[in-house]
Amino acid sequence: MEAAVTTCYRHPSYETYVRCTRCDRYICPDCMREAAVGHHCVECVREGQRSIRQARTVFGGAVSRTAVPVVTYVLIGLNVLAYLGELIRPDIVDRFGMLGAGLSGPDGSQYVYESGNIPGFDAVGVVDGEWYRLLTGAFLHLPPGGSSFGSIPFGVLHILFNMYGLWNLGRVVEEQLGRGRYIALYLLSALGGSVLVYLIAPGDTTVGASGAIFGLAAAFYVINRRLGRDMQAVNRFLAGFLIWMLISAGFTSWQGHLGGLLTGGIVMAVLAYAPAKRRTAVQIAGCAVLFLLLIALVALKTSQLTGGAVA
């Protein structure tokens, strides 16, 4: 009498005599996964992975298995690509830089904003409904000849300094927060910097990731404080950032720096001190409330500039 032919449960055309040690189904070499004893099938491996609770940081972020700061890499890449775009099309800065309120004249030049209809002049900026500038400006930087620091052209140094700061701070903060919380922190910090520029200096055109990076610096401070680490070196680090904000106030946007710093600190405080039992819900709610508050401030400022007509 001949023995019955057994085939793989996923590939019926494949003859096999090996069974999954967990569910006892026949599996072919393509479906075998090594286990502590024997082999497991694909479904049993997948079910086992779902039953394992993923490790998380103190702040709720998933611990990455690869420890590769993917989001930081992507953010650096976006900034570099935007800068290359500026070199090809310099008008990108005028079109997408953070500008609160300005007037475009018949000759295409920018003029100081005044409310009301002025023949031949068109309002430009956030005041005219270009709200995207609140974030797009954070991915642009000064062109090579855009400004100077003494005798050194500051345009190229602008993006080099910012990307160096993003690399050093971003990978540390991303590791602690996980990708989702890190993205929220970065974007809210960038938005907070732009909002303070709009509130205080709406006529200035500003660009740069500095606001978001100052937000990362504030987050780095809160993270170390929350984890109970030695704060002496961290205090010196943050003091250096504050000193740089004062020194650079003459040729950069201190409003953007300060706005990013304050926003990043608030966001990180919400992420760090949310109660463990309802941590994710509290974190999402806190970030949402802060986002709505920033949007409300923009709307109020727009109403003030336009005399009550919000764009």
mmCIF file of C-alpha atoms in Angstrom:
data_model
loop_
_atom_site.group_PDB
_atom_site.id
_atom_site.type_symbol
_atom_site.label_atom_id
_atom_site.label_comp_id
_atom_site.label_asym_id
_atom_site.label_seq_id
_atom_site.Cartn_x
_atom_site.Cartn_y
_atom_site.Cartn_z
ATOM 1 C CA MET A 1 0.000 0.000 0.000
ATOM 2 C CA GLU A 2 1.429 3.410 -0.993
ATOM 3 C CA ALA A 3 1.650 6.233 1.556
ATOM 4 C CA ALA A 4 -0.580 9.262 0.961
ATOM 5 C CA VAL A 5 1.189 12.196 -0.641
ATOM 6 C CA THR A 6 1.296 15.278 1.594
ATOM 7 C CA THR A 7 1.586 18.779 0.179
ATOM 8 C CA CYS A 8 2.244 22.258 1.539
ATOM 9 C CA TYR A 9 -0.925 23.903 2.840
ATOM 10 C CA ARG A 10 -0.032 27.110 0.983
ATOM 11 C CA HIS A 11 1.439 25.508 -2.141
ATOM 12 C CA PRO A 12 -0.595 22.357 -2.925
ATOM 13 C CA SER A 13 1.644 21.485 -5.883
ATOM 14 C CA TYR A 14 4.693 21.127 -3.600
ATOM 15 C CA GLU A 15 5.144 17.679 -2.017
ATOM 16 C CA THR A 16 6.523 17.882 1.516
ATOM 17 C CA TYR A 17 6.716 15.878 4.728
ATOM 18 C CA VAL A 18 7.748 18.650 7.135
ATOM 19 C CA ARG A 19 5.176 19.996 9.585
ATOM 20 C CA CYS A 20 4.900 23.266 11.489
ATOM 21 C CA THR A 21 5.740 22.420 15.090
ATOM 22 C CA ARG A 22 3.091 24.860 16.272
ATOM 23 C CA CYS A 23 -0.013 24.139 14.144
ATOM 24 C CA ASP A 24 1.060 20.763 12.658
ATOM 25 C CA ARG A 25 0.364 21.806 9.056
ATOM 26 C CA TYR A 26 2.639 20.625 6.251
ATOM 27 C CA ILE A 27 4.980 23.325 4.945
ATOM 28 C CA CYS A 28 7.400 23.607 2.034
ATOM 29 C CA PRO A 29 10.853 25.235 2.258
ATOM 30 C CA ASP A 30 9.413 28.602 1.102
ATOM 31 C CA CYS A 31 6.991 28.601 4.031
ATOM 32 C CA MET A 32 9.414 27.377 6.691
ATOM 33 C CA ARG A 33 10.626 29.743 9.378
ATOM 34 C CA GLU A 34 13.234 28.508 11.829
ATOM 35 C CA ALA A 35 12.069 28.247 15.429
ATOM 36 C CA ALA A 36 13.671 27.235 18.707
ATOM 37 C CA VAL A 37 12.391 23.715 17.987
ATOM 38 C CA GLY A 38 11.770 22.704 14.392
ATOM 39 C CA HIS A 39 10.080 25.112 11.976
ATOM 40 C CA HIS A 40 7.015 27.351 12.043
ATOM 41 C CA CYS A 41 4.728 28.313 9.183
ATOM 42 C CA VAL A 42 4.258 31.912 8.024
ATOM 43 C CA GLU A 43 0.915 32.386 9.802
ATOM 44 C CA CYS A 44 2.209 31.094 13.134
ATOM 45 C CA VAL A 45 5.218 33.414 12.963
ATOM 46 C CA ARG A 46 2.967 36.382 12.162
ATOM 47 C CA GLU A 47 0.598 35.516 15.004
ATOM 48 C CA GLY A 48 3.505 35.207 17.410
ATOM 49 C CA GLN A 49 4.845 38.621 16.437
ATOM 50 C CA ARG A 50 1.443 40.201 17.101
ATOM 51 C CA SER A 51 1.370 38.726 20.580
ATOM 52 C CA ILE A 52 4.720 40.288 21.499
ATOM 53 C CA ARG A 53 4.293 43.739 23.006
ATOM 54 C CA GLN A 54 6.522 46.271 21.246
ATOM 55 C CA ALA A 55 9.025 48.030 23.453
ATOM 56 C CA ARG A 56 8.376 51.745 23.948
ATOM 57 C CA THR A 57 10.294 54.679 25.351
ATOM 58 C CA VAL A 58 9.287 56.691 28.407
ATOM 59 C CA PHE A 59 7.475 59.089 26.059
ATOM 60 C CA GLY A 60 5.456 56.404 24.250
ATOM 61 C CA GLY A 61 7.531 56.146 21.096
ATOM 62 C CA ALA A 62 8.188 52.726 19.590
ATOM 63 C CA VAL A 63 11.778 51.552 20.038
ATOM 64 C CA SER A 64 13.255 51.183 16.564
ATOM 65 C CA ARG A 65 14.919 47.859 15.824
ATOM 66 C CA THR A 66 17.354 49.422 13.362
ATOM 67 C CA ALA A 67 18.109 52.630 15.332
ATOM 68 C CA VAL A 68 18.253 54.502 12.008
ATOM 69 C CA PRO A 69 16.929 58.105 12.309
ATOM 70 C CA VAL A 70 14.799 57.821 9.187
ATOM 71 C CA VAL A 71 12.750 60.988 9.763
ATOM 72 C CA THR A 72 15.876 63.057 10.400
ATOM 73 C CA TYR A 73 17.376 61.770 7.153
ATOM 74 C CA VAL A 74 14.178 62.658 5.289
ATOM 75 C CA LEU A 75 14.019 66.158 6.790
ATOM 76 C CA ILE A 76 17.637 66.843 5.877
ATOM 77 C CA GLY A 77 16.965 65.533 2.374
ATOM 78 C CA LEU A 78 13.926 67.793 1.946
ATOM 79 C CA ASN A 79 15.893 70.855 3.058
ATOM 80 C CA VAL A 80 18.775 70.057 0.718
ATOM 81 C CA LEU A 81 16.435 69.418 -2.219
ATOM 82 C CA ALA A 82 14.649 72.705 -1.538
ATOM 83 C CA TYR A 83 18.003 74.510 -1.488
ATOM 84 C CA LEU A 84 18.990 72.968 -4.809
ATOM 85 C CA GLY A 85 15.640 74.139 -6.135
ATOM 86 C CA GLU A 86 16.449 77.672 -4.966
ATOM 87 C CA LEU A 87 19.735 77.602 -6.881
ATOM 88 C CA ILE A 88 17.851 76.687 -10.053
ATOM 89 C CA ARG A 89 14.826 78.924 -9.433
ATOM 90 C CA PRO A 90 15.690 81.807 -7.037
ATOM 91 C CA ASP A 91 12.080 83.037 -7.140
ATOM 92 C CA ILE A 92 11.115 80.038 -4.958
ATOM 93 C CA VAL A 93 12.148 82.055 -1.890
ATOM 94 C CA ASP A 94 9.787 84.908 -2.783
ATOM 95 C CA ARG A 95 6.986 82.474 -3.592
ATOM 96 C CA PHE A 96 7.237 80.134 -0.595
ATOM 97 C CA GLY A 97 9.269 81.973 2.054
ATOM 98 C CA MET A 98 7.559 82.974 5.302
ATOM 99 C CA LEU A 99 6.008 86.372 4.617
ATOM 100 C CA GLY A 100 3.201 87.646 6.790
ATOM 101 C CA ALA A 101 2.048 90.702 4.867
ATOM 102 C CA GLY A 102 3.434 92.576 1.892
ATOM 103 C CA LEU A 103 2.378 94.360 -1.263
ATOM 104 C CA SER A 104 3.398 93.425 -4.774
ATOM 105 C CA GLY A 105 3.674 96.484 -6.993
ATOM 106 C CA PRO A 106 3.116 96.830 -10.740
ATOM 107 C CA ASP A 107 6.858 96.389 -11.303
ATOM 108 C CA GLY A 108 6.888 93.124 -9.317
ATOM 109 C CA SER A 109 8.790 94.644 -6.389
ATOM 110 C CA GLN A 110 7.770 94.110 -2.761
ATOM 111 C CA TYR A 111 6.449 97.015 -0.714
ATOM 112 C CA VAL A 112 5.373 97.558 2.887
ATOM 113 C CA TYR A 113 1.876 96.265 3.500
ATOM 114 C CA GLU A 114 -1.043 98.647 3.957
ATOM 115 C CA SER A 115 -4.640 97.534 4.313
ATOM 116 C CA GLY A 116 -7.247 98.595 1.805
ATOM 117 C CA ASN A 117 -7.397 98.413 -1.966
ATOM 118 C CA ILE A 118 -4.506 100.262 -3.542
ATOM 119 C CA PRO A 119 -4.724 100.436 -7.353
ATOM 120 C CA GLY A 120 -1.979 98.393 -8.995
ATOM 121 C CA PHE A 121 -0.849 96.751 -5.752
ATOM 122 C CA ASP A 122 -1.752 93.257 -4.600
ATOM 123 C CA ALA A 123 -1.449 91.869 -1.078
ATOM 124 C CA VAL A 124 0.853 88.860 -0.704
ATOM 125 C CA GLY A 125 1.694 86.582 2.192
ATOM 126 C CA VAL A 126 -0.275 84.914 4.957
ATOM 127 C CA VAL A 127 -2.522 87.956 5.164
ATOM 128 C CA ASP A 128 -3.730 87.155 1.627
ATOM 129 C CA GLY A 129 -4.533 83.521 2.444
ATOM 130 C CA GLU A 130 -1.098 82.043 1.672
ATOM 131 C CA TRP A 131 -1.059 80.067 4.900
ATOM 132 C CA TYR A 132 1.264 77.426 3.440
ATOM 133 C CA ARG A 133 4.122 79.907 3.923
ATOM 134 C CA LEU A 134 3.936 79.189 7.664
ATOM 135 C CA LEU A 135 5.559 75.796 6.954
ATOM 136 C CA THR A 136 7.182 76.011 3.527
ATOM 137 C CA GLY A 137 9.460 78.799 4.743
ATOM 138 C CA ALA A 138 10.938 76.365 7.277
ATOM 139 C CA PHE A 139 12.320 74.213 4.440
ATOM 140 C CA LEU A 140 13.993 77.072 2.578
ATOM 141 C CA HIS A 141 17.273 78.836 3.331
ATOM 142 C CA LEU A 142 19.134 81.961 2.334
ATOM 143 C CA PRO A 143 20.619 81.795 -1.179
ATOM 144 C CA PRO A 144 24.446 81.958 -1.436
ATOM 145 C CA GLY A 145 24.537 85.769 -1.573
ATOM 146 C CA GLY A 146 21.456 86.329 0.569
ATOM 147 C CA SER A 147 23.157 87.816 3.631
ATOM 148 C CA SER A 148 26.564 88.131 5.267
ATOM 149 C CA PHE A 149 28.163 87.592 8.654
ATOM 150 C CA GLY A 150 31.052 90.014 8.650
ATOM 151 C CA SER A 151 32.990 89.299 5.464
ATOM 152 C CA ILE A 152 31.664 85.720 5.208
ATOM 153 C CA PRO A 153 28.636 85.076 2.975
ATOM 154 C CA PHE A 154 26.029 83.678 5.324
ATOM 155 C CA GLY A 155 23.767 82.134 2.692
ATOM 156 C CA VAL A 156 25.614 78.814 2.405
ATOM 157 C CA LEU A 157 26.490 78.788 6.111
ATOM 158 C CA HIS A 158 22.793 79.182 6.900
ATOM 159 C CA ILE A 159 21.830 75.753 5.591
ATOM 160 C CA LEU A 160 25.092 74.133 6.750
ATOM 161 C CA PHE A 161 24.579 75.301 10.355
ATOM 162 C CA ASN A 162 20.944 74.245 10.357
ATOM 163 C CA MET A 163 21.551 70.807 8.867
ATOM 164 C CA TYR A 164 24.401 70.217 11.314
ATOM 165 C CA GLY A 165 22.087 71.127 14.194
ATOM 166 C CA LEU A 166 19.289 68.968 12.780
ATOM 167 C CA TRP A 167 21.624 65.994 12.449
ATOM 168 C CA ASN A 168 22.996 66.256 15.981
ATOM 169 C CA LEU A 169 19.715 66.998 17.752
ATOM 170 C CA GLY A 170 17.270 65.232 15.485
ATOM 171 C CA ARG A 171 18.620 61.718 15.777
ATOM 172 C CA VAL A 172 18.680 61.923 19.597
ATOM 173 C CA VAL A 173 15.148 63.307 19.875
ATOM 174 C CA GLU A 174 13.788 60.930 17.231
ATOM 175 C CA GLU A 175 15.190 57.939 19.106
ATOM 176 C CA GLN A 176 13.378 58.991 22.288
ATOM 177 C CA LEU A 177 10.062 60.049 20.755
ATOM 178 C CA GLY A 178 9.574 57.682 17.855
ATOM 179 C CA ARG A 179 8.774 58.841 14.360
ATOM 180 C CA GLY A 180 5.196 60.090 14.779
ATOM 181 C CA ARG A 181 5.794 62.214 17.872
ATOM 182 C CA TYR A 182 9.058 63.496 16.429
ATOM 183 C CA ILE A 183 7.351 64.698 13.236
ATOM 184 C CA ALA A 184 4.657 66.428 15.293
ATOM 185 C CA LEU A 185 7.296 68.161 17.429
ATOM 186 C CA TYR A 186 9.302 69.314 14.419
ATOM 187 C CA LEU A 187 6.375 70.662 12.415
ATOM 188 C CA LEU A 188 4.715 72.367 15.383
ATOM 189 C CA SER A 189 8.029 74.020 16.307
ATOM 190 C CA ALA A 190 8.447 75.249 12.736
ATOM 191 C CA LEU A 191 4.866 76.532 12.775
ATOM 192 C CA GLY A 192 5.359 78.218 16.158
ATOM 193 C CA GLY A 193 8.417 80.055 14.859
ATOM 194 C CA SER A 194 6.534 81.326 11.808
ATOM 195 C CA VAL A 195 3.541 82.396 13.895
ATOM 196 C CA LEU A 196 5.680 84.564 16.183
ATOM 197 C CA VAL A 197 7.282 86.142 13.104
ATOM 198 C CA TYR A 198 3.800 86.890 11.802
ATOM 199 C CA LEU A 199 2.682 88.397 15.102
ATOM 200 C CA ILE A 200 5.727 90.631 15.653
ATOM 201 C CA ALA A 201 7.265 91.255 12.226
ATOM 202 C CA PRO A 202 4.649 90.445 9.574
ATOM 203 C CA GLY A 203 6.464 92.472 6.923
ATOM 204 C CA ASP A 204 9.680 90.437 7.136
ATOM 205 C CA THR A 205 10.417 87.582 4.760
ATOM 206 C CA THR A 206 12.114 84.764 6.682
ATOM 207 C CA VAL A 207 13.397 81.336 5.708
ATOM 208 C CA GLY A 208 15.184 78.528 7.461
ATOM 209 C CA ALA A 209 14.764 75.461 9.649
ATOM 210 C CA SER A 210 16.102 77.361 12.665
ATOM 211 C CA GLY A 211 12.733 77.634 14.401
ATOM 212 C CA ALA A 212 12.216 73.875 14.242
ATOM 213 C CA ILE A 213 15.798 73.232 15.389
ATOM 214 C CA PHE A 214 15.393 75.560 18.352
ATOM 215 C CA GLY A 215 12.288 73.527 19.137
ATOM 216 C CA LEU A 216 14.423 70.368 19.079
ATOM 217 C CA ALA A 217 16.885 72.045 21.448
ATOM 218 C CA ALA A 218 14.083 72.781 23.920
ATOM 219 C CA ALA A 219 12.837 69.199 23.550
ATOM 220 C CA PHE A 220 16.342 67.868 24.208
ATOM 221 C CA TYR A 221 16.413 69.851 27.441
ATOM 222 C CA VAL A 222 13.002 68.571 28.596
ATOM 223 C CA ILE A 223 13.895 64.971 27.666
ATOM 224 C CA ASN A 224 17.023 65.000 29.796
ATOM 225 C CA ARG A 225 15.204 66.628 32.691
ATOM 226 C CA ARG A 226 12.381 64.082 32.486
ATOM 227 C CA LEU A 227 14.859 61.197 32.447
ATOM 228 C CA GLY A 228 16.660 62.580 35.512
ATOM 229 C CA ARG A 229 20.040 62.943 33.841
ATOM 230 C CA ASP A 230 22.880 65.232 34.902
ATOM 231 C CA MET A 231 21.754 68.667 33.741
ATOM 232 C CA GLN A 232 25.043 70.590 33.927
ATOM 233 C CA ALA A 233 26.127 69.794 30.388
ATOM 234 C CA VAL A 234 22.554 70.145 29.122
ATOM 235 C CA ASN A 235 22.211 73.576 30.749
ATOM 236 C CA ARG A 236 25.421 74.715 29.079
ATOM 237 C CA PHE A 237 24.150 73.395 25.760
ATOM 238 C CA LEU A 238 20.849 75.289 26.004
ATOM 239 C CA ALA A 239 22.648 78.426 27.226
ATOM 240 C CA GLY A 240 24.768 78.250 24.080
ATOM 241 C CA PHE A 241 21.622 78.186 21.956
ATOM 242 C CA LEU A 242 20.201 81.194 23.779
ATOM 243 C CA ILE A 243 23.464 83.122 23.400
ATOM 244 C CA TRP A 244 23.499 82.313 19.695
ATOM 245 C CA MET A 245 19.914 83.589 19.410
ATOM 246 C CA LEU A 246 21.030 86.933 20.882
ATOM 247 C CA ILE A 247 24.184 87.163 18.757
ATOM 248 C CA SER A 248 22.401 86.274 15.531
ATOM 249 C CA ALA A 249 19.467 88.614 16.144
ATOM 250 C CA GLY A 250 21.076 91.231 13.922
ATOM 251 C CA PHE A 251 21.057 89.069 10.784
ATOM 252 C CA THR A 252 18.512 86.305 11.445
ATOM 253 C CA SER A 253 14.927 86.152 12.679
ATOM 254 C CA TRP A 254 15.057 86.043 16.456
ATOM 255 C CA GLN A 255 11.267 85.856 16.418
ATOM 256 C CA GLY A 256 11.410 82.572 14.525
ATOM 257 C CA HIS A 257 14.058 81.211 16.898
ATOM 258 C CA LEU A 258 12.146 82.203 20.016
ATOM 259 C CA GLY A 259 8.823 80.983 18.653
ATOM 260 C CA GLY A 260 10.304 77.597 17.794
ATOM 261 C CA LEU A 261 12.020 77.327 21.167
ATOM 262 C CA LEU A 262 8.844 78.084 23.138
ATOM 263 C CA THR A 263 6.648 75.849 20.996
ATOM 264 C CA GLY A 264 9.101 72.960 21.121
ATOM 265 C CA GLY A 265 9.339 73.253 24.893
ATOM 266 C CA ILE A 266 5.548 73.210 25.285
ATOM 267 C CA VAL A 267 5.101 70.258 22.923
ATOM 268 C CA MET A 268 7.819 68.266 24.657
ATOM 269 C CA ALA A 269 6.367 69.027 28.081
ATOM 270 C CA VAL A 270 3.043 67.582 26.894
ATOM 271 C CA LEU A 271 4.772 64.496 25.488
ATOM 272 C CA ALA A 272 6.989 64.009 28.548
ATOM 273 C CA TYR A 273 4.520 64.503 31.375
ATOM 274 C CA ALA A 274 1.317 62.988 29.972
ATOM 275 C CA PRO A 275 -0.098 60.391 32.417
ATOM 276 C CA ALA A 276 0.952 56.862 31.500
ATOM 277 C CA LYS A 277 -2.563 55.391 31.502
ATOM 278 C CA ARG A 278 -3.906 57.844 28.903
ATOM 279 C CA ARG A 279 -0.581 58.925 27.502
ATOM 280 C CA THR A 280 -1.264 58.786 23.768
ATOM 281 C CA ALA A 281 -4.713 60.390 24.035
ATOM 282 C CA VAL A 282 -3.389 63.223 26.208
ATOM 283 C CA GLN A 283 -0.424 63.774 23.902
ATOM 284 C CA ILE A 284 -2.620 63.973 20.811
ATOM 285 C CA ALA A 285 -5.086 66.280 22.546
ATOM 286 C CA GLY A 286 -2.320 68.558 23.853
ATOM 287 C CA CYS A 287 -0.690 68.899 20.438
ATOM 288 C CA ALA A 288 -4.069 69.481 18.799
ATOM 289 C CA VAL A 289 -4.944 72.265 21.272
ATOM 290 C CA LEU A 290 -1.579 73.944 20.685
ATOM 291 C CA PHE A 291 -2.043 73.691 16.907
ATOM 292 C CA LEU A 292 -5.503 75.263 17.129
ATOM 293 C CA LEU A 293 -4.149 78.027 19.370
ATOM 294 C CA LEU A 294 -1.439 78.868 16.818
ATOM 295 C CA ILE A 295 -3.997 78.912 14.004
ATOM 296 C CA ALA A 296 -6.266 81.163 16.081
ATOM 297 C CA LEU A 297 -3.396 83.605 16.633
ATOM 298 C CA VAL A 298 -2.767 83.715 12.886
ATOM 299 C CA ALA A 299 -6.447 84.351 12.220
ATOM 300 C CA LEU A 300 -6.587 87.141 14.813
ATOM 301 C CA LYS A 301 -3.478 88.813 13.411
ATOM 302 C CA THR A 302 -4.871 88.572 9.885
ATOM 303 C CA SER A 303 -8.112 90.144 11.091
ATOM 304 C CA GLN A 304 -6.131 92.977 12.680
ATOM 305 C CA LEU A 305 -4.106 93.621 9.534
ATOM 306 C CA THR A 306 -7.075 93.531 7.203
ATOM 307 C CA GLY A 307 -9.422 95.464 9.425
ATOM 308 C CA GLY A 308 -11.642 92.499 10.177
ATOM 309 C CA ALA A 309 -11.655 90.619 6.874
ATOM 310 C CA VAL A 310 -9.864 87.289 7.444
ATOM 311 C CA ALA A 311 -8.384 85.813 4.263
#
